[in-house]
Amino acid sequence: MLEQFLETSDEWITERTGIKERLVISSEKLEDLAVIAANKALEDANLKASDIDYIICSNVVNEYVTPALSCIIQGKLGATCPTVDINAACAGFLFALDMADDKLNAKKAKNILIVCAEEPSRMVSWQNRSTSVLFGDGAGAAVVTEGDALKAIRLTTSSLTEVLYYQRKLEPTPYISKEENFEPLVMKGREVFKHAVTSSCRDIRKLLNQTGLEPDDVKYYVLHQANLRIIESIRNFLGVDKERVPHNVDRYGNISSAALPALLDELNRAGKLQKGDKLVFSAFGAGFTTGACIIEWAK
Ligand code: ACO
């Protein structure tokens, strides 16, 4: 389909990214995907919307600047708790998990719903072959509750704003005199690639050291799904087998912060997770933000 309007090929995309299929928003609204994901997570956790004490939504862009997407989701779910949106780009799930952990530890909440909902297909120029072939749209959600499943977590931000950015056009006013250049998503692909691999390996190694775990003690490495070559590079540097590093980037492309909960859900529904399994999560995104954690599956 892309070959009809872009100078690209299935061969190039497959070889350089590992992506074979993607789902992008057409007639749907992002909040509807978010609500479907949230309801599945609630059902899986055996909870009702009224049991949720706080909703954290990870989102980079959607049709609304305000209200926050989490407010829209709350209404559609029929929840009544406070909500907040965060934007840590593709690492958003880890930043949300860290916030949730703090609230649970402070006894300010018992059940927190994290919803990651993203439509990066609306940030790129579909005339730009370097970016438009990479992203898909989607949502993933998780309910987190009290317990000691989170063994270690690490977040970082380095202000590398020029390697990956998207500016949204604001309304003109009679008073604006500065020059404003609004352009679709700008990405220095190779730099992002290097930062992604280096930071993910660094974060994972630090967490393994901190918890005294060996790489093979981890059942699955749930890595951000940006590009199969990035995933493979991280796997090679860590020296772990392919079976421990699942992926679905071939089917969804890069769905930003929704990638981790979506992959976790696939593993869970496929019956691949057992109580006591150690899981590593690691993600990186625009900012540059990175997040990683080790959890012990407690279900
Ligand atoms: N089809 C065909 N050719 C293409 C395409 C395309 N879609 N895109 C680029 N090319 C060409 C380039 O023009 C270049 O041609 P040239 O050598 O004549 O100049 C050639 O292919 C190689 O281009 P590179 O950019 O060097 O290709 P590379 O192997 O680095 O792959 C890619 C590019 C896929 C973008 C890679 O750098 C990458 O995956 N980077 C990380 C991207 C990423 O994960 N971003 C998300 C981060 S998370 C977030 O928060 C959004």
Coordinates of N, CA, C and O in Angstrom, one line a residue, residues 118-284:
E118 N -2.0 5.7 22.2 CA -1.1 6.5 21.3 C -1.6 6.4 19.8 O -2.0 5.3 19.4
E119 N -1.5 7.6 19.2 CA -1.7 7.6 17.7 C -0.6 8.3 17.0 O -0.8 9.3 16.4
P120 N 0.6 7.7 17.0 CA 1.8 8.4 16.4 C 1.6 8.5 14.9 O 2.3 9.3 14.3
S121 N 0.7 7.7 14.3 CA 0.5 7.9 12.8 C 0.0 9.3 12.5 O 0.2 9.7 11.3
R122 N -0.5 10.1 13.5 CA -0.9 11.4 13.2 C 0.2 12.5 13.5 O -0.1 13.7 13.3
M123 N 1.4 12.0 13.8 CA 2.5 13.0 14.1 C 3.4 13.0 12.9 O 4.2 14.0 12.7
V124 N 3.4 12.0 12.0 CA 4.4 11.9 10.9 C 3.8 12.5 9.7 O 2.6 12.6 9.5
S125 N 4.7 12.9 8.8 CA 4.2 13.3 7.4 C 4.2 12.0 6.7 O 5.2 11.2 6.6
W126 N 3.1 11.7 6.0 CA 3.0 10.5 5.2 C 3.6 10.6 3.9 O 3.6 9.7 3.0
Q127 N 4.3 11.8 3.7 CA 5.2 11.9 2.5 C 6.6 11.6 2.9 O 7.5 11.6 2.0
N128 N 6.9 11.4 4.1 CA 8.3 11.2 4.6 C 8.5 9.7 4.8 O 8.0 9.1 5.8
R129 N 9.3 9.1 4.0 CA 9.4 7.6 4.0 C 10.2 7.2 5.2 O 10.1 6.0 5.7
S130 N 11.1 8.1 5.8 CA 11.9 7.6 6.9 C 11.1 7.5 8.2 O 11.5 6.8 9.1
T131 N 10.0 8.2 8.3 CA 9.2 8.1 9.6 C 7.9 7.5 9.4 O 7.4 6.7 10.3
S132 N 7.2 7.7 8.3 CA 5.8 7.2 8.2 C 5.7 5.7 8.1 O 4.7 5.1 8.3
V133 N 6.9 5.0 7.9 CA 6.8 3.5 7.8 C 6.9 2.8 9.1 O 6.8 1.6 9.2
L134 N 7.2 3.6 10.2 CA 7.5 3.0 11.5 C 6.4 2.8 12.5 O 6.5 1.9 13.3
F135 N 5.4 3.7 12.4 CA 4.5 3.8 13.6 C 3.1 3.2 13.3 O 2.6 3.2 12.2
G136 N 2.6 2.7 14.4 CA 1.2 2.2 14.4 C 0.4 2.8 15.6 O 1.0 3.5 16.4
D137 N -0.9 2.7 15.6 CA -1.7 3.2 16.7 C -2.2 2.1 17.5 O -2.5 1.0 17.0
G138 N -2.4 2.4 18.8 CA -3.0 1.4 19.7 C -3.0 1.8 21.1 O -2.6 2.9 21.5
A139 N -3.6 0.9 21.9 CA -3.7 1.2 23.4 C -3.4 -0.1 24.1 O -3.7 -1.2 23.7
G140 N -2.9 0.1 25.3 CA -2.7 -1.0 26.2 C -2.9 -0.6 27.7 O -2.8 0.6 27.9
A141 N -3.4 -1.4 28.5 CA -3.7 -1.0 29.9 C -3.3 -2.1 30.9 O -3.2 -3.2 30.6
A142 N -3.1 -1.6 32.1 CA -2.8 -2.5 33.2 C -3.4 -2.0 34.5 O -3.4 -0.8 34.7
V143 N -3.8 -2.9 35.4 CA -4.2 -2.5 36.7 C -3.1 -2.8 37.7 O -2.6 -4.0 37.6
V144 N -2.6 -1.9 38.5 CA -1.6 -2.2 39.5 C -2.2 -2.1 40.9 O -3.0 -1.1 41.1
T145 N -1.9 -3.0 41.7 CA -2.4 -3.0 43.1 C -1.3 -3.2 44.1 O -0.1 -3.4 43.7
E146 N -1.7 -3.1 45.4 CA -0.7 -3.2 46.4 C 0.1 -4.5 46.4 O -0.5 -5.5 45.9
G147 N 1.3 -4.5 46.8 CA 2.1 -5.8 46.8 C 3.6 -5.4 46.6 O 4.0 -4.2 46.6
D148 N 4.4 -6.5 46.5 CA 5.9 -6.2 46.3 C 6.4 -6.7 45.0 O 7.5 -7.2 45.0
A149 N 5.6 -6.7 44.0 CA 6.0 -7.3 42.7 C 7.1 -6.5 42.0 O 7.9 -7.0 41.3
L150 N 7.0 -5.2 42.3 CA 8.0 -4.3 41.6 C 9.4 -4.4 42.4 O 9.4 -3.9 43.5
K151 N 10.4 -5.0 41.8 CA 11.6 -5.3 42.5 C 12.6 -4.1 42.4 O 13.4 -3.8 43.3
A152 N 12.6 -3.5 41.2 CA 13.5 -2.3 41.0 C 13.0 -1.6 39.8 O 12.5 -2.1 38.8
I153 N 13.2 -0.3 39.8 CA 12.8 0.6 38.7 C 13.8 1.7 38.5 O 14.4 2.2 39.5
R154 N 14.0 2.1 37.3 CA 15.0 3.2 37.0 C 14.4 4.0 35.8 O 14.0 3.5 34.8
L155 N 14.4 5.3 36.0 CA 13.9 6.3 35.0 C 15.1 7.2 34.7 O 15.8 7.6 35.6
T156 N 15.2 7.7 33.4 CA 16.1 8.7 33.1 C 15.5 9.7 32.1 O 14.7 9.3 31.3
T157 N 16.0 10.9 32.2 CA 15.6 11.9 31.1 C 16.9 12.6 30.8 O 17.7 13.1 31.7
S158 N 17.3 12.7 29.5 CA 18.4 13.5 29.0 C 17.8 14.4 28.0 O 17.2 14.0 27.0
S159 N 18.0 15.7 28.2 CA 17.4 16.7 27.3 C 18.1 16.7 25.9 O 18.9 17.5 25.6
L160 N 17.7 15.7 25.1 CA 18.2 15.6 23.7 C 17.0 15.9 22.7 O 16.5 15.1 22.1
T161 N 16.6 17.2 22.8 CA 15.3 17.5 22.1 C 15.4 17.5 20.6 O 14.4 17.5 19.9
E162 N 16.6 17.6 20.1 CA 16.7 17.8 18.6 C 16.7 16.4 17.9 O 16.5 16.4 16.7
V163 N 16.9 15.3 18.6 CA 16.9 14.0 17.8 C 15.6 13.5 17.5 O 15.4 12.7 16.5
L164 N 14.5 13.9 18.2 CA 13.2 13.4 18.0 C 12.2 14.4 18.5 O 12.1 14.6 19.7
Y165 N 11.4 15.0 17.6 CA 10.4 16.0 18.2 C 9.3 16.2 17.2 O 9.4 15.9 16.0
Y166 N 8.2 16.7 17.7 CA 7.0 17.0 16.9 C 6.4 18.2 17.6 O 6.1 18.2 18.8
Q167 N 6.2 19.3 16.8 CA 5.6 20.5 17.3 C 4.2 20.6 16.8 O 3.9 20.4 15.6
R168 N 3.3 21.0 17.7 CA 1.9 21.1 17.3 C 1.6 22.6 17.0 O 2.1 23.5 17.7
K169 N 0.9 22.8 15.9 CA 0.6 24.2 15.5 C -0.4 24.8 16.5 O -1.4 24.2 16.8
L170 N -0.1 26.0 17.0 CA -1.0 26.7 17.9 C -1.7 27.8 17.1 O -1.3 28.2 16.0
E171 N -2.8 28.3 17.7 CA -3.6 29.3 17.0 C -2.8 30.6 16.9 O -2.0 31.0 17.9
P172 N -3.0 31.3 15.9 CA -2.3 32.6 15.7 C -2.9 33.7 16.7 O -4.1 33.5 17.0
T173 N -2.1 34.6 17.1 CA -2.7 35.8 17.8 C -2.2 37.0 17.1 O -1.2 37.0 16.4
P174 N -2.8 38.2 17.4 CA -2.3 39.4 16.7 C -0.9 39.8 17.3 O -0.3 40.7 16.8
Y175 N -0.5 39.1 18.3 CA 0.7 39.6 19.0 C 2.0 38.8 18.8 O 3.0 39.1 19.3
I176 N 1.8 37.6 18.1 CA 3.0 36.8 17.9 C 3.9 37.4 16.9 O 3.6 37.7 15.8
S177 N 5.2 37.6 17.4 CA 6.2 38.2 16.5 C 7.3 37.3 16.2 O 8.2 37.5 15.4
K178 N 7.4 36.2 17.0 CA 8.6 35.2 16.8 C 8.3 34.4 15.6 O 7.1 34.2 15.2
E179 N 9.4 33.8 15.1 CA 9.3 32.9 14.0 C 8.8 31.6 14.5 O 9.4 31.1 15.5
E180 N 7.9 31.0 13.8 CA 7.4 29.7 14.3 C 7.4 28.7 13.1 O 6.9 28.9 12.0
N181 N 8.1 27.6 13.3 CA 8.2 26.5 12.3 C 7.5 25.3 12.8 O 8.1 24.6 13.7
F182 N 6.4 25.0 12.3 CA 5.7 23.7 12.7 C 6.0 22.7 11.6 O 5.7 22.9 10.5
E183 N 6.5 21.6 12.0 CA 6.7 20.5 11.0 C 6.3 19.2 11.6 O 6.3 19.0 12.8
P184 N 6.0 18.3 10.8 CA 5.7 16.9 11.3 C 6.9 16.3 12.0 O 8.0 16.9 12.0
L185 N 6.7 15.1 12.6 CA 7.7 14.5 13.4 C 9.1 14.5 12.7 O 9.2 14.1 11.5
V186 N 10.1 15.0 13.5 CA 11.4 15.0 13.0 C 12.2 14.0 13.8 O 12.1 13.9 15.0
M187 N 12.9 13.1 13.1 CA 13.6 12.1 13.8 C 15.0 11.8 13.1 O 15.0 11.6 11.9
K188 N 16.0 11.9 13.9 CA 17.4 11.5 13.4 C 17.5 10.0 13.8 O 17.9 9.6 14.9
G189 N 17.1 9.2 12.8 CA 16.9 7.8 13.0 C 18.1 7.0 13.6 O 18.0 6.3 14.5
R190 N 19.3 7.3 13.0 CA 20.5 6.6 13.4 C 20.9 7.0 14.9 O 21.3 6.1 15.6
E191 N 20.7 8.3 15.2 CA 21.1 8.7 16.6 C 20.1 8.1 17.6 O 20.5 7.6 18.6
V192 N 18.8 8.1 17.2 CA 17.8 7.5 18.1 C 18.2 6.0 18.3 O 18.1 5.5 19.4
F193 N 18.5 5.4 17.2 CA 18.9 3.9 17.2 C 20.0 3.7 18.3 O 19.9 2.8 19.2
K194 N 21.0 4.5 18.2 CA 22.2 4.3 19.1 C 21.8 4.6 20.5 O 22.2 3.8 21.4
H195 N 21.1 5.7 20.7 CA 20.7 6.0 22.1 C 19.8 4.9 22.7 O 19.9 4.6 23.8
A196 N 19.0 4.4 21.8 CA 18.0 3.4 22.3 C 18.8 2.1 22.8 O 18.5 1.7 23.9
V197 N 19.7 1.7 22.0 CA 20.4 0.4 22.3 C 21.3 0.7 23.5 O 21.2 -0.1 24.5
T198 N 22.0 1.8 23.5 CA 23.0 2.0 24.6 C 22.2 2.2 26.0 O 22.6 1.6 27.0
S199 N 21.1 3.0 25.9 CA 20.4 3.3 27.2 C 19.7 2.1 27.7 O 19.7 1.8 28.9
S200 N 19.1 1.3 26.8 CA 18.3 0.1 27.3 C 19.3 -0.9 27.9 O 19.0 -1.4 29.0
C201 N 20.4 -1.1 27.3 CA 21.4 -2.1 27.8 C 21.9 -1.6 29.2 O 22.0 -2.4 30.2
R202 N 22.2 -0.3 29.3 CA 22.7 0.3 30.5 C 21.7 0.1 31.6 O 22.0 -0.3 32.7
D203 N 20.4 0.5 31.3 CA 19.4 0.4 32.4 C 19.2 -1.0 32.8 O 19.0 -1.3 34.0
I204 N 19.1 -1.9 31.9 CA 18.9 -3.3 32.3 C 20.0 -3.9 33.1 O 19.8 -4.5 34.1
R205 N 21.2 -3.6 32.7 CA 22.4 -4.1 33.5 C 22.4 -3.5 34.9 O 22.7 -4.2 35.8
K206 N 22.1 -2.2 35.0 CA 22.1 -1.6 36.4 C 21.0 -2.3 37.2 O 21.3 -2.6 38.4
L207 N 19.9 -2.6 36.7 CA 18.8 -3.2 37.5 C 19.2 -4.7 37.8 O 18.9 -5.1 38.9
L208 N 19.8 -5.4 36.9 CA 20.2 -6.8 37.2 C 21.2 -6.7 38.3 O 21.2 -7.5 39.3
N209 N 22.2 -5.8 38.3 CA 23.2 -5.7 39.3 C 22.5 -5.4 40.7 O 22.9 -6.0 41.7
Q210 N 21.6 -4.4 40.6 CA 21.0 -4.0 41.9 C 20.2 -5.1 42.5 O 20.1 -5.2 43.7
T211 N 19.6 -6.0 41.7 CA 18.8 -7.0 42.3 C 19.5 -8.4 42.4 O 19.0 -9.4 42.9
G212 N 20.8 -8.4 42.0 CA 21.6 -9.6 42.1 C 21.1 -10.7 41.2 O 21.4 -11.9 41.4
L213 N 20.4 -10.3 40.1 CA 20.0 -11.4 39.1 C 20.9 -11.5 38.0 O 21.6 -10.6 37.6
E214 N 21.0 -12.7 37.5 CA 21.8 -13.0 36.2 C 20.8 -12.8 35.0 O 19.6 -13.0 35.2
P215 N 21.4 -12.5 33.9 CA 20.5 -12.3 32.7 C 19.5 -13.5 32.5 O 18.4 -13.3 32.1
D216 N 20.0 -14.7 32.7 CA 19.2 -15.9 32.5 C 18.1 -16.2 33.6 O 17.3 -17.1 33.4
D217 N 18.2 -15.4 34.7 CA 17.2 -15.5 35.7 C 15.9 -14.9 35.3 O 14.8 -15.1 35.9
V218 N 15.9 -14.1 34.2 CA 14.8 -13.3 33.8 C 14.0 -14.2 32.7 O 14.6 -14.6 31.8
K219 N 12.7 -14.4 32.9 CA 12.0 -15.2 32.0 C 11.8 -14.5 30.7 O 12.0 -15.0 29.6
Y220 N 11.3 -13.2 30.7 CA 11.1 -12.4 29.5 C 11.7 -11.0 29.6 O 11.5 -10.4 30.7
Y221 N 12.3 -10.5 28.6 CA 12.7 -9.1 28.5 C 11.6 -8.5 27.6 O 11.6 -8.8 26.4
V222 N 10.8 -7.7 28.2 CA 9.7 -7.0 27.5 C 10.2 -5.6 27.0 O 10.2 -4.7 27.8
L223 N 10.7 -5.5 25.8 CA 11.4 -4.3 25.4 C 10.5 -3.5 24.5 O 9.6 -4.0 23.8
H224 N 10.8 -2.2 24.5 CA 10.0 -1.3 23.6 C 10.1 -1.8 22.2 O 11.1 -2.2 21.7
Q225 N 8.9 -1.8 21.5 CA 8.8 -2.3 20.1 C 8.9 -1.2 19.1 O 7.9 -0.7 18.6
A226 N 10.2 -0.7 18.9 CA 10.4 0.4 17.9 C 10.8 -0.2 16.6 O 10.5 0.3 15.5
N227 N 11.7 -1.2 16.6 CA 12.3 -1.7 15.4 C 13.0 -3.0 15.8 O 13.7 -3.1 16.9
L228 N 12.8 -4.0 15.0 CA 13.3 -5.4 15.4 C 14.8 -5.4 15.5 O 15.4 -6.1 16.3
R229 N 15.5 -4.5 14.7 CA 17.0 -4.4 14.8 C 17.4 -3.9 16.1 O 18.5 -4.2 16.6
I230 N 16.7 -2.9 16.6 CA 17.0 -2.4 18.0 C 16.8 -3.5 19.0 O 17.7 -3.7 19.9
I231 N 15.7 -4.2 18.9 CA 15.5 -5.3 19.9 C 16.6 -6.4 19.8 O 17.1 -6.8 20.8
E232 N 16.9 -6.7 18.6 CA 18.0 -7.7 18.4 C 19.3 -7.3 18.9 O 20.1 -8.0 19.5
S233 N 19.7 -6.0 18.7 CA 20.9 -5.4 19.2 C 21.0 -5.5 20.7 O 22.0 -5.9 21.3
I234 N 19.9 -5.1 21.3 CA 19.9 -5.1 22.8 C 20.0 -6.6 23.3 O 20.8 -6.9 24.2
R235 N 19.3 -7.5 22.6 CA 19.4 -8.9 23.0 C 20.9 -9.4 22.8 O 21.4 -10.1 23.7
N236 N 21.5 -9.1 21.8 CA 22.9 -9.5 21.5 C 23.8 -9.0 22.6 O 24.7 -9.7 23.1
F237 N 23.7 -7.7 22.9 CA 24.6 -7.1 23.9 C 24.4 -7.8 25.3 O 25.3 -7.9 26.0
L238 N 23.1 -8.1 25.6 CA 22.8 -8.7 26.9 C 23.2 -10.2 26.9 O 23.4 -10.8 27.9
G239 N 23.3 -10.8 25.7 CA 23.7 -12.2 25.5 C 22.6 -13.1 26.0 O 22.9 -14.1 26.7
V240 N 21.4 -12.8 25.7 CA 20.3 -13.7 26.1 C 19.6 -14.4 24.8 O 19.7 -13.8 23.7
D241 N 19.0 -15.5 25.0 CA 18.4 -16.3 23.9 C 17.2 -15.5 23.4 O 16.5 -14.8 24.1
K242 N 16.9 -15.9 22.1 CA 15.7 -15.2 21.4 C 14.4 -15.5 22.1 O 13.5 -14.6 22.2
E243 N 14.3 -16.7 22.7 CA 13.0 -17.0 23.4 C 12.7 -16.1 24.6 O 11.5 -16.0 25.0
R244 N 13.7 -15.5 25.1 CA 13.5 -14.6 26.3 C 13.1 -13.2 25.9 O 12.9 -12.3 26.7
V245 N 13.2 -12.9 24.6 CA 12.9 -11.5 24.1 C 11.8 -11.6 23.1 O 12.0 -11.5 21.9
P246 N 10.5 -11.6 23.6 CA 9.4 -11.7 22.7 C 9.2 -10.4 21.9 O 9.7 -9.3 22.4
H247 N 8.6 -10.4 20.8 CA 8.3 -9.2 20.0 C 7.0 -9.3 19.3 O 6.5 -10.4 19.0
N248 N 6.4 -8.1 19.1 CA 5.2 -8.1 18.2 C 5.3 -6.8 17.3 O 4.3 -6.5 16.7
V249 N 6.5 -6.3 17.2 CA 6.6 -5.1 16.3 C 6.3 -5.4 14.9 O 5.9 -4.6 14.1
D250 N 6.5 -6.7 14.5 CA 6.2 -7.1 13.1 C 4.7 -7.0 12.8 O 4.3 -6.8 11.7
R251 N 3.9 -7.0 13.9 CA 2.4 -6.9 13.6 C 1.8 -5.6 13.9 O 0.8 -5.2 13.4
Y252 N 2.5 -4.8 14.8 CA 1.9 -3.5 15.2 C 2.8 -2.3 14.9 O 2.3 -1.2 15.0
G253 N 4.0 -2.4 14.5 CA 4.9 -1.3 14.3 C 5.2 -0.7 15.7 O 4.9 -1.3 16.7
N254 N 5.6 0.5 15.7 CA 5.9 1.2 17.0 C 4.6 1.9 17.5 O 4.2 2.9 16.9
I255 N 4.0 1.4 18.5 CA 2.8 2.0 19.1 C 3.1 2.8 20.3 O 2.3 3.0 21.2
S256 N 4.4 3.3 20.4 CA 4.8 4.2 21.5 C 4.6 3.6 22.8 O 4.9 2.4 23.0
S257 N 4.1 4.3 23.8 CA 4.0 3.8 25.2 C 3.1 2.6 25.3 O 3.1 1.9 26.3
A258 N 2.2 2.4 24.3 CA 1.3 1.3 24.4 C 1.9 -0.1 24.1 O 1.4 -1.1 24.4
A259 N 3.2 0.0 23.6 CA 3.9 -1.3 23.2 C 4.1 -2.2 24.4 O 3.8 -3.4 24.3
L260 N 4.5 -1.7 25.5 CA 4.8 -2.6 26.6 C 3.6 -3.3 27.2 O 3.6 -4.5 27.3
P261 N 2.5 -2.5 27.6 CA 1.4 -3.2 28.1 C 0.7 -4.2 27.1 O 0.2 -5.2 27.4
A262 N 0.8 -3.8 25.8 CA 0.2 -4.7 24.7 C 1.0 -6.0 24.7 O 0.4 -7.1 24.6
L263 N 2.3 -5.9 24.7 CA 3.1 -7.2 24.7 C 2.9 -8.0 25.9 O 2.8 -9.2 25.9
L264 N 2.9 -7.3 27.1 CA 2.6 -8.0 28.3 C 1.3 -8.8 28.3 O 1.2 -9.9 28.7
D265 N 0.3 -8.1 27.8 CA -1.1 -8.7 27.7 C -1.0 -9.9 26.8 O -1.6 -11.0 27.1
E266 N -0.3 -9.8 25.7 CA -0.2 -11.0 24.8 C 0.5 -12.2 25.5 O 0.0 -13.3 25.3
L267 N 1.5 -11.9 26.2 CA 2.2 -13.0 26.9 C 1.3 -13.6 28.0 O 1.2 -14.8 28.1
N268 N 0.6 -12.8 28.7 CA -0.3 -13.2 29.7 C -1.5 -14.1 29.2 O -1.7 -15.2 29.6
R269 N -2.1 -13.5 28.1 CA -3.2 -14.3 27.5 C -2.8 -15.6 26.9 O -3.6 -16.5 26.7
A270 N -1.5 -15.6 26.4 CA -1.0 -16.9 25.8 C -0.6 -17.9 26.9 O -0.1 -19.0 26.6
G271 N -0.8 -17.5 28.2 CA -0.5 -18.5 29.3 C 1.0 -18.6 29.5 O 1.4 -19.6 30.1
K272 N 1.8 -17.6 29.1 CA 3.3 -17.8 29.2 C 3.8 -17.3 30.5 O 5.0 -17.4 30.7
L273 N 3.0 -16.7 31.3 CA 3.5 -16.2 32.6 C 3.1 -17.0 33.8 O 1.9 -17.3 33.9
Q274 N 4.0 -17.4 34.6 CA 3.7 -18.1 35.8 C 4.1 -17.3 37.1 O 5.0 -16.5 37.0
K275 N 3.4 -17.5 38.1 CA 3.7 -16.9 39.4 C 5.2 -17.0 39.7 O 5.7 -18.1 39.6
G276 N 5.8 -15.9 40.1 CA 7.3 -16.0 40.4 C 8.2 -15.7 39.3 O 9.4 -15.5 39.5
D277 N 7.7 -15.7 38.0 CA 8.5 -15.3 36.9 C 9.1 -13.9 37.0 O 8.3 -13.0 37.4
K278 N 10.3 -13.7 36.7 CA 10.9 -12.4 36.7 C 10.8 -11.8 35.3 O 11.2 -12.5 34.3
L279 N 10.3 -10.6 35.2 CA 10.2 -9.9 33.9 C 11.0 -8.6 33.9 O 10.9 -7.9 34.9
V280 N 11.7 -8.3 32.9 CA 12.3 -7.0 32.7 C 11.5 -6.2 31.7 O 11.2 -6.8 30.6
F281 N 11.3 -5.0 32.0 CA 10.7 -4.0 31.0 C 11.7 -3.0 30.7 O 12.4 -2.6 31.6
S282 N 11.8 -2.6 29.5 CA 12.7 -1.5 29.1 C 12.2 -0.7 27.9 O 11.8 -1.3 26.9
A283 N 12.2 0.6 28.1 CA 11.7 1.4 27.0 C 12.4 2.8 26.9 O 13.1 3.2 27.9
F284 N 12.4 3.4 25.7 CA 13.1 4.7 25.5 C 12.2 5.5 24.5 O 11.4 4.9 23.8

